PDB file of C-alpha atoms in Angstrom:
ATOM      1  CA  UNK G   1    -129.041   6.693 -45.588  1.00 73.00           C
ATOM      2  CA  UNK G   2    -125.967   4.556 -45.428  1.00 81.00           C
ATOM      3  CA  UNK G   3    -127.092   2.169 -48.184  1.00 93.00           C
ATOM      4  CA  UNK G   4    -125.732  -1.245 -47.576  1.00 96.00           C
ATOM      5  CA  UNK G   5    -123.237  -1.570 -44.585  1.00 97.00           C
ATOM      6  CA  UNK G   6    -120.711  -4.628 -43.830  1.00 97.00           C
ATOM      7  CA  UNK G   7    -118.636  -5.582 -40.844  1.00 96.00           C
ATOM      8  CA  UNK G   8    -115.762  -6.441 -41.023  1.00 96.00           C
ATOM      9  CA  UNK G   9    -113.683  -5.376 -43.892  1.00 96.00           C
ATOM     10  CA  UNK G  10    -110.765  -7.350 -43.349  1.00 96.00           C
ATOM     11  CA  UNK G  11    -110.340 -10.865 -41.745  1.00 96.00           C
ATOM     12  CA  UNK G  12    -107.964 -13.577 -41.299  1.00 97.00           C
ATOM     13  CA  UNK G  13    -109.132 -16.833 -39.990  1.00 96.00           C
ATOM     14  CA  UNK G  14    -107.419 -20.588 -39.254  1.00 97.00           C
ATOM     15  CA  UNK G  15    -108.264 -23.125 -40.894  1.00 97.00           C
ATOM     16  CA  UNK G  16    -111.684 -24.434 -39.122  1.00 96.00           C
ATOM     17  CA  UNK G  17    -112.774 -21.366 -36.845  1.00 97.00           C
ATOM     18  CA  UNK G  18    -116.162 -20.010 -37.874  1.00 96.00           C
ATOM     19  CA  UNK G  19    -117.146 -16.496 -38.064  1.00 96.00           C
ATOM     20  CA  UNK G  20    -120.104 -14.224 -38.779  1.00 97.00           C
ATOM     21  CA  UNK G  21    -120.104 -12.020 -41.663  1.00 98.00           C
ATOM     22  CA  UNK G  22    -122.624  -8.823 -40.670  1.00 98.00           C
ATOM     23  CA  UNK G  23    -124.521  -7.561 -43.167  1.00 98.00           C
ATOM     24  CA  UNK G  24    -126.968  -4.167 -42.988  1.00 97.00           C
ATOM     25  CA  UNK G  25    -129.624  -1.985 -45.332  1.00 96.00           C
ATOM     26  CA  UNK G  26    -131.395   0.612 -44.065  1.00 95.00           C
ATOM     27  CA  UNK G  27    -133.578   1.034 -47.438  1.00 92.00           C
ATOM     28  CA  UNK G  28    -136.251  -1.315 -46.062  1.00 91.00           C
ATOM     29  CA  UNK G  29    -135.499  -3.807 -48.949  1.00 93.00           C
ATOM     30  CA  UNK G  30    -137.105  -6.906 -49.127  1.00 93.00           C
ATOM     31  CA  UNK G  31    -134.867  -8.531 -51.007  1.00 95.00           C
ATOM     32  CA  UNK G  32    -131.048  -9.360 -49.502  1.00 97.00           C
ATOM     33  CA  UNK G  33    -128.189 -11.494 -51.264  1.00 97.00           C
ATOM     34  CA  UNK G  34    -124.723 -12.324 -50.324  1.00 98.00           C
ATOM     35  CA  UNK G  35    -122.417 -13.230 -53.458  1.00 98.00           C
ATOM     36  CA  UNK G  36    -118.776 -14.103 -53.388  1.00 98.00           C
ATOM     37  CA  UNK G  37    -116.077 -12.876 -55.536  1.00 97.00           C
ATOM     38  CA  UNK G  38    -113.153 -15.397 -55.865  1.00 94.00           C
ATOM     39  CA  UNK G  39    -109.737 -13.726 -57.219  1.00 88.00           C
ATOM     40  CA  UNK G  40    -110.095 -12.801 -61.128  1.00 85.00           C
ATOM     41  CA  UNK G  41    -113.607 -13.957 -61.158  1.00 89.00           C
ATOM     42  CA  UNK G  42    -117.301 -12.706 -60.744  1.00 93.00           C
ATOM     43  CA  UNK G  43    -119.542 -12.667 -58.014  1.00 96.00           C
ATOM     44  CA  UNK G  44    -121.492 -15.800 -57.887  1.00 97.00           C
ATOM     45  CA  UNK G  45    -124.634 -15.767 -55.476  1.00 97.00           C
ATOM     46  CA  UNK G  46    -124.390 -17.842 -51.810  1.00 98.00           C
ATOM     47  CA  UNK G  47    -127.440 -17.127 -50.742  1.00 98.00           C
ATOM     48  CA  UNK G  48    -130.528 -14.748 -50.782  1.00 97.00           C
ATOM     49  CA  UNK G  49    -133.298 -13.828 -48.734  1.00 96.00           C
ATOM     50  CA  UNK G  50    -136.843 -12.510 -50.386  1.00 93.00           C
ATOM     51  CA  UNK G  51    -137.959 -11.147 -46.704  1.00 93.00           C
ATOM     52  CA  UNK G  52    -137.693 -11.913 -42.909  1.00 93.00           C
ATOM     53  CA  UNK G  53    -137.660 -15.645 -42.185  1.00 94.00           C
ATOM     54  CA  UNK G  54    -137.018 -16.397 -45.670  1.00 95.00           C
ATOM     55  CA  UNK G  55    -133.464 -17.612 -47.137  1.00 97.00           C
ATOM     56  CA  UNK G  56    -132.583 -19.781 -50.538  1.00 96.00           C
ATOM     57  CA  UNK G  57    -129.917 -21.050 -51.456  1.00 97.00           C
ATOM     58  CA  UNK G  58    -127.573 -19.868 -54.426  1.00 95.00           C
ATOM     59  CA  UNK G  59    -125.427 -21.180 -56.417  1.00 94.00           C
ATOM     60  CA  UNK G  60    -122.387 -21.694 -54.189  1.00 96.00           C
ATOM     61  CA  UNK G  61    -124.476 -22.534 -50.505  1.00 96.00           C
ATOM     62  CA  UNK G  62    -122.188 -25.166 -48.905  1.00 95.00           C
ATOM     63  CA  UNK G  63    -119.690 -24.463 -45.768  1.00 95.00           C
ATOM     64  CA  UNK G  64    -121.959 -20.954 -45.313  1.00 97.00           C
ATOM     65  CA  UNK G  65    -125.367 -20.854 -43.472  1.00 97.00           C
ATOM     66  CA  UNK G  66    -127.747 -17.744 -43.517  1.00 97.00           C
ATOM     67  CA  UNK G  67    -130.374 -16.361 -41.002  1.00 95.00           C
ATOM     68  CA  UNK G  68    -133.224 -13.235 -41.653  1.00 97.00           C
ATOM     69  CA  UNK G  69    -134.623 -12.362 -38.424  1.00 96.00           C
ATOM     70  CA  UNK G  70    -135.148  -8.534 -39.233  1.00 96.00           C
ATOM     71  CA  UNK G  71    -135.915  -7.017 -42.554  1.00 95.00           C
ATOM     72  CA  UNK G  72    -132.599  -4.520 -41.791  1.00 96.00           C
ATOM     73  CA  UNK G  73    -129.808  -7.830 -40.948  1.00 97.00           C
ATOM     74  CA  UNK G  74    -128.688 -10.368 -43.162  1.00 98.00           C
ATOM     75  CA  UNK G  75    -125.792 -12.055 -41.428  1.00 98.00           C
ATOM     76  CA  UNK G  76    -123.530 -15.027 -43.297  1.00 98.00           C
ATOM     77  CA  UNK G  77    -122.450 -18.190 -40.730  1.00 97.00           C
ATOM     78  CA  UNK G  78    -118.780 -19.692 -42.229  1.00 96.00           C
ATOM     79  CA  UNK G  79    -118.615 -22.886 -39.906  1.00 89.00           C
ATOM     80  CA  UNK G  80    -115.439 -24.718 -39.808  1.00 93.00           C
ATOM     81  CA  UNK G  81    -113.661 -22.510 -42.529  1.00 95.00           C
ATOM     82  CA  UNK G  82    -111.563 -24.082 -45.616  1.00 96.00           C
ATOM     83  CA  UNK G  83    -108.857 -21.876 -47.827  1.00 96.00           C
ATOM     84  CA  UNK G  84    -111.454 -22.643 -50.490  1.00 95.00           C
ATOM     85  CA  UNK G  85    -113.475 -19.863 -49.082  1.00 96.00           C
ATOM     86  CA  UNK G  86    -110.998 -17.285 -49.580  1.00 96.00           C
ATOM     87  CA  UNK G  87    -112.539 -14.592 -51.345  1.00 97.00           C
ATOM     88  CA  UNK G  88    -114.501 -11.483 -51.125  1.00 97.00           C
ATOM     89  CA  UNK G  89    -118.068 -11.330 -49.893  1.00 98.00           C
ATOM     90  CA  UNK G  90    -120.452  -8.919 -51.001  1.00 98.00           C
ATOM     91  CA  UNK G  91    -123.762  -8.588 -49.275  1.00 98.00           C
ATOM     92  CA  UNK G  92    -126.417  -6.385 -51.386  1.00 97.00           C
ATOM     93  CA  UNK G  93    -130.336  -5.385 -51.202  1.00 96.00           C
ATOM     94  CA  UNK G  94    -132.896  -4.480 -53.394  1.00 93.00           C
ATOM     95  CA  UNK G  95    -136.794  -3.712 -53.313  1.00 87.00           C
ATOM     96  CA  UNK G  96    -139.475  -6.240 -53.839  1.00 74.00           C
ATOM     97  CA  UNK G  97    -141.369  -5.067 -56.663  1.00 67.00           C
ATOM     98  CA  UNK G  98    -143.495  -6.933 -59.573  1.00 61.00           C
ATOM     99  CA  UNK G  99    -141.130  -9.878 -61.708  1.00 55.00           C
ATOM    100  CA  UNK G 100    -140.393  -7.064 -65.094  1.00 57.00           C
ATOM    101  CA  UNK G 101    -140.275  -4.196 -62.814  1.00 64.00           C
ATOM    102  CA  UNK G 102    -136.520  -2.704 -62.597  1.00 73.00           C
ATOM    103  CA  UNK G 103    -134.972  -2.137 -59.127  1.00 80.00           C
ATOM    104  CA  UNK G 104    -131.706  -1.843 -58.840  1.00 87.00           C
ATOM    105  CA  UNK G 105    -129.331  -4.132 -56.667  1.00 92.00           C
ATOM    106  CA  UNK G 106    -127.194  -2.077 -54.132  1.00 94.00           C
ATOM    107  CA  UNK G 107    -123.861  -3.315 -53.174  1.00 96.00           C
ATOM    108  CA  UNK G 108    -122.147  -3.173 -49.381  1.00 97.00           C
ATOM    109  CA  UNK G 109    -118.374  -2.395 -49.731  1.00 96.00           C
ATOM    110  CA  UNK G 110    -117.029  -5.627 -49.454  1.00 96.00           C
ATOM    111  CA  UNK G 111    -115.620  -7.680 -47.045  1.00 97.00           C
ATOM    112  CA  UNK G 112    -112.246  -9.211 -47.394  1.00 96.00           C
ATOM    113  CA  UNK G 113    -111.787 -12.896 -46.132  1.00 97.00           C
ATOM    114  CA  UNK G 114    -108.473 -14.928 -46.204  1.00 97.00           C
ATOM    115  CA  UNK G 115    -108.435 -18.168 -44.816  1.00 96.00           C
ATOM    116  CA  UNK G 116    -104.943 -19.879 -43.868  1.00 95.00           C
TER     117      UNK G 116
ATOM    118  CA  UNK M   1    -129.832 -22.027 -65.433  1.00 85.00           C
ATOM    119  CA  UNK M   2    -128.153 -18.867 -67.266  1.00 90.00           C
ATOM    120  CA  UNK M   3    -124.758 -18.268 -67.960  1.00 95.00           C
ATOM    121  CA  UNK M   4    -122.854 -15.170 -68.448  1.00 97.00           C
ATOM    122  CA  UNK M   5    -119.091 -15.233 -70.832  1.00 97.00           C
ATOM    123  CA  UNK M   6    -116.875 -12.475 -71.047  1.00 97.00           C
ATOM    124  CA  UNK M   7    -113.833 -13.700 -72.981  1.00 96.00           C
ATOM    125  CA  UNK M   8    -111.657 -11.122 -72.958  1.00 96.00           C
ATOM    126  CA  UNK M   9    -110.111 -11.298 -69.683  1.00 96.00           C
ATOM    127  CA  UNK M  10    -108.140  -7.961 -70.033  1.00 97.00           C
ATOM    128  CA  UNK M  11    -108.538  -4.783 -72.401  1.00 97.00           C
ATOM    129  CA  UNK M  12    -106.602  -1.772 -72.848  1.00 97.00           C
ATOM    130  CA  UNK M  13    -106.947   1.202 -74.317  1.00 97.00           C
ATOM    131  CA  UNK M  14    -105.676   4.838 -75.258  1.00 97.00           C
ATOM    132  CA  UNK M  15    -106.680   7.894 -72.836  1.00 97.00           C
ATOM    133  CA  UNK M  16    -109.320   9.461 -75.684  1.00 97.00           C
ATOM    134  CA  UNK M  17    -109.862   6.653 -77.709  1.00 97.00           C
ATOM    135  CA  UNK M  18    -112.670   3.584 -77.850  1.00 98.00           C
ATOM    136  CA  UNK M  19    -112.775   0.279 -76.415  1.00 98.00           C
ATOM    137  CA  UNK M  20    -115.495  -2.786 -76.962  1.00 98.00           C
ATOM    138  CA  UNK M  21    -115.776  -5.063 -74.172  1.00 98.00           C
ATOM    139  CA  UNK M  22    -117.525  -8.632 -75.116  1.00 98.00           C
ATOM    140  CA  UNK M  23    -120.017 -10.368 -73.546  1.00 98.00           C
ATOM    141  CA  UNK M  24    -122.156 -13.430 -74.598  1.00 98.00           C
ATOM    142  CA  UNK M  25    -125.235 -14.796 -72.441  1.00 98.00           C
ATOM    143  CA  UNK M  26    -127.487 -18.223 -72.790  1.00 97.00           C
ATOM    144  CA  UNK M  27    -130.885 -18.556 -71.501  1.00 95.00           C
ATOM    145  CA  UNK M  28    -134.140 -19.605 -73.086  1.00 94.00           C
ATOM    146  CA  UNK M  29    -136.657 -16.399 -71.571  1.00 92.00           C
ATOM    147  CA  UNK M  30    -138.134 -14.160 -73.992  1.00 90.00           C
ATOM    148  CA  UNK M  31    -137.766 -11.212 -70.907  1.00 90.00           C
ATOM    149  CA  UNK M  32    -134.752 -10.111 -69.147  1.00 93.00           C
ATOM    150  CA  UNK M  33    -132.224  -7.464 -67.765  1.00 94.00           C
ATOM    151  CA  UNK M  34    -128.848  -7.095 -68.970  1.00 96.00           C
ATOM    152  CA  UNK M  35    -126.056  -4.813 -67.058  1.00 96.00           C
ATOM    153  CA  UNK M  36    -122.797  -3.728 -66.786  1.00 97.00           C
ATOM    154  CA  UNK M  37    -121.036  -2.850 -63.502  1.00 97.00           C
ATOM    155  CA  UNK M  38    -117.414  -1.217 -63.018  1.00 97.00           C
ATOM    156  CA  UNK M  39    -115.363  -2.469 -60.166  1.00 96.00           C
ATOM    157  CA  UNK M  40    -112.662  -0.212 -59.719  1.00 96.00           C
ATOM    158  CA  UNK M  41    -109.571  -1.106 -57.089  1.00 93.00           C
ATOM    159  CA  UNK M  42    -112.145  -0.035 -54.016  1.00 92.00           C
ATOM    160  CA  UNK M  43    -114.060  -3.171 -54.711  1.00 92.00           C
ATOM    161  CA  UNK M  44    -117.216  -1.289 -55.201  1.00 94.00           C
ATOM    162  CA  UNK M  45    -119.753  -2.292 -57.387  1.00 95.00           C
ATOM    163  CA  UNK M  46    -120.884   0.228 -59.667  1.00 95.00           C
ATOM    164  CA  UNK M  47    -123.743  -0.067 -62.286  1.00 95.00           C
ATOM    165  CA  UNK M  48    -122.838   1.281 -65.211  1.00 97.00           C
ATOM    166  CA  UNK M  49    -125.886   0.803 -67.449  1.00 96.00           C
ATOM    167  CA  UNK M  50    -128.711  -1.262 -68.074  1.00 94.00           C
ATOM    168  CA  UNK M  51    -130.501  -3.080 -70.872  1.00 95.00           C
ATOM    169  CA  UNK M  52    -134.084  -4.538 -71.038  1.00 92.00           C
ATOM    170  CA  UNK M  53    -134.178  -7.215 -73.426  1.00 92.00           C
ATOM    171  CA  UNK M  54    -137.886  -6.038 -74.587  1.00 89.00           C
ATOM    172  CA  UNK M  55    -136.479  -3.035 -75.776  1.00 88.00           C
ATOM    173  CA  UNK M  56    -134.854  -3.013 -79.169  1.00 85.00           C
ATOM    174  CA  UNK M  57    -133.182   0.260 -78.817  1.00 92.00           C
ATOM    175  CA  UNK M  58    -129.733   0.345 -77.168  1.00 95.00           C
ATOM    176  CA  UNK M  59    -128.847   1.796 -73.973  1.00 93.00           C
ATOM    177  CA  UNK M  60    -126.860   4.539 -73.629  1.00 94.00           C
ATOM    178  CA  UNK M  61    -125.264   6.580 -70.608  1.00 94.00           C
ATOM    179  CA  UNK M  62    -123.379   9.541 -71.545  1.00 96.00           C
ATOM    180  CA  UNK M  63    -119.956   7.280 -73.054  1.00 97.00           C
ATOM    181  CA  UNK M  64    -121.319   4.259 -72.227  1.00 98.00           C
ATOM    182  CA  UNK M  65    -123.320   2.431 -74.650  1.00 97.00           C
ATOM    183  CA  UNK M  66    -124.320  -1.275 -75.337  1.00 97.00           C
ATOM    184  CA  UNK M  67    -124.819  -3.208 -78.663  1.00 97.00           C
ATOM    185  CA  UNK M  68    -127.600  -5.655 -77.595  1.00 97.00           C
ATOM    186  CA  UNK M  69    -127.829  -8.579 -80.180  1.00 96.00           C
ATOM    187  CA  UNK M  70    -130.798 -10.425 -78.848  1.00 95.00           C
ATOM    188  CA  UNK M  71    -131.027 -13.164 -81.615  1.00 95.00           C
ATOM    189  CA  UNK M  72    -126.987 -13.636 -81.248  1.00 96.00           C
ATOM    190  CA  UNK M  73    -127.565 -13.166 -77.277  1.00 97.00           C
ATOM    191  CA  UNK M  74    -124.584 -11.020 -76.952  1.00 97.00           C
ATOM    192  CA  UNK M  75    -123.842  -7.549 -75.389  1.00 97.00           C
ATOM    193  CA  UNK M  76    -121.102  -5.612 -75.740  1.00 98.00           C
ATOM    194  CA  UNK M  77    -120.246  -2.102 -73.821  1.00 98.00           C
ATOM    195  CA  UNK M  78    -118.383   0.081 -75.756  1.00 98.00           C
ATOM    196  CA  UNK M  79    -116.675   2.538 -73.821  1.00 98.00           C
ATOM    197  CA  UNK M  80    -115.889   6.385 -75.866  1.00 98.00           C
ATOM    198  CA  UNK M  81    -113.399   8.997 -74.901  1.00 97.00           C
ATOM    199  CA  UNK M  82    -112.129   6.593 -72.426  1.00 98.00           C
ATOM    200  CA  UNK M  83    -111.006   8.279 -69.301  1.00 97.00           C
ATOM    201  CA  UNK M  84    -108.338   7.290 -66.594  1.00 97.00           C
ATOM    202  CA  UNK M  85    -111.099   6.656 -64.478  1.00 96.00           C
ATOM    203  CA  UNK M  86    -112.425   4.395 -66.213  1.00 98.00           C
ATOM    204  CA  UNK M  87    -109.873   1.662 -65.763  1.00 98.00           C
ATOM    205  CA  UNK M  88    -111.661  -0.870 -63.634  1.00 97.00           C
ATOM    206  CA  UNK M  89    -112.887  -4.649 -63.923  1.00 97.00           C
ATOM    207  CA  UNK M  90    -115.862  -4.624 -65.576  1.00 98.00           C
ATOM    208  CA  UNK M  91    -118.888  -7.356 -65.227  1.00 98.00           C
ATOM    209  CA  UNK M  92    -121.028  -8.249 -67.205  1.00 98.00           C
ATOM    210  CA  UNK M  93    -124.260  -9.974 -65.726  1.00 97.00           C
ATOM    211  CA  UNK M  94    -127.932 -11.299 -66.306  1.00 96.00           C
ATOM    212  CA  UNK M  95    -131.492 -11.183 -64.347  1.00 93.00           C
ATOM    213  CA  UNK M  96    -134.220 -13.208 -64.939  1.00 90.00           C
ATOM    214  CA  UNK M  97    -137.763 -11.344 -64.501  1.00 84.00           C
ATOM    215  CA  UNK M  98    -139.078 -14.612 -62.813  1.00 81.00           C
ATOM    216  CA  UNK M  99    -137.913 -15.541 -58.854  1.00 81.00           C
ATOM    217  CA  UNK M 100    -135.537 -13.342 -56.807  1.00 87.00           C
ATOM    218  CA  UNK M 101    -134.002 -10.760 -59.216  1.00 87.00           C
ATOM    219  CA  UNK M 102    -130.730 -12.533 -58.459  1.00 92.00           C
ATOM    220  CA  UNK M 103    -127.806 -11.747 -60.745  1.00 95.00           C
ATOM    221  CA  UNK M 104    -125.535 -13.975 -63.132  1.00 96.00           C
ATOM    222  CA  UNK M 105    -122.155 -12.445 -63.588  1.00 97.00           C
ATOM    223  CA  UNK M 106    -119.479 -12.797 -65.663  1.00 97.00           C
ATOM    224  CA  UNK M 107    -116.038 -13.518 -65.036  1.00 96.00           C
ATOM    225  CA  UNK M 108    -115.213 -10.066 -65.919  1.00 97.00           C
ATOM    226  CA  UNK M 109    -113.055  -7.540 -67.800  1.00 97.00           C
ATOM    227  CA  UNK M 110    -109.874  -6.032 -66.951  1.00 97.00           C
ATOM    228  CA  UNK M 111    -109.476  -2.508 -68.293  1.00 98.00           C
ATOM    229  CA  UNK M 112    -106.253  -0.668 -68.364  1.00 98.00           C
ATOM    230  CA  UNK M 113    -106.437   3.031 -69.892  1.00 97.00           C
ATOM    231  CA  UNK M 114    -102.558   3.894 -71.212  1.00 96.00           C
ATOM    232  CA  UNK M 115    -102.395   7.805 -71.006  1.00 94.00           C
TER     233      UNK M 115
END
């Protein structure tokens, strides 16, 4: 298994252009987040996704959108993009199982965003 | 909504010796998870152990171990024999056992092991 893949690791953007962050789990997880890790900080959660057609927001939703069409993707929209949303963006997945059960998040590498 | 402190924004230590990173939580459940991940300079996120708040007993990984103070809500990770390796940013974070099992972090722990 490759656990939880991203694409790409590195990117520059302009101030404004959009991009797609790509986000893949081949666990068959039900459950898919994407947090965001500003410099010295912790992650704080953008958005999450309990299953295909499903997405919630997080805690830090706006400039980002979020679509689940497959159970294996979990891609992040940045539309018009701000040097606020510099940072690092970490997708992860874990399975659905009952509320007190314990199933562990998985992490993707990373992906490395600077916006000028 | 649940937060997660750490207030020590950066540690260090002596190769061998042991080191007590802090973390304090608020929430009002009864029932929850409590971990710590390591973030070393690759960026990946690494659990390093877990704590169910149910349990009274505290969790222990080979050198890892946690001091869970329910009542006080805090949860510290004290580190023994610390290694080079272990020098990393470490996070603290919460999960509720209701919704998502989305995770609260802290704003984490620098760790610096001085050989």
């Amino acid at each position: 298994n490759a656990g939880v893949t991203q694409t790409p690791k590195f990117r520059i953007l302009k101030i404004g252009q959009s991009m797609t962050l790509q986000c893949a789990q081949d666990m068959n997880h039900n459950y898919m987040y994407w947090y965001r890790q500003d410099p010295g900080m912790g992650l704080k959660l953008i958005y999450y996704s309990v299953g295909a057609g499903i997405t919630d927001k997080g805690e830090v939703p706006n400039g980002y959108n979020v679509s689940r069409s497959t159970t294996e993707d979990f891609p992040l929209r940045l539309e018009l993009a701000a040097p606020s949303q510099t940072s690092v963006y970490f997708c992860a997945s874990t399975t659905a199982g009952g509320a007190s059960s314990y199933n562990e998040q998985f992490f993707g590498p990373g992906t490395r965003l600077t916006v000028l | 909504a649940q937060t997660v402190t750490q207030s020590q924004p950066e540690m260090s230590v002596q190769e061998a010796e042991t080191v007590t990173l802090s973390c304090t939580y608020d929430t009002s459940e009864s029932d929850y998870y409590l971990f710590w991940y390591k973030q070393p300079p690759s960026r990946q996120m690494i659990l390093v152990i877990r704590q169910e708040a149910y349990k009274q007993q505290n969790a222990t990984e080979n050198r890892f171990s946690v001091n869970f103070q329910k009542a006080a809500k805090s949860f510290s990770l004290k580190i023994s024999d610390s290694q080079l390796g272990d020098a990393a940013m470490y996070f603290c974070a919460y999960r509720s056992l209701q919704g998502a099992q989305k995770l609260v972090f802290g704003q984490g722990t620098r760790l610096t092991i001085n050989p």
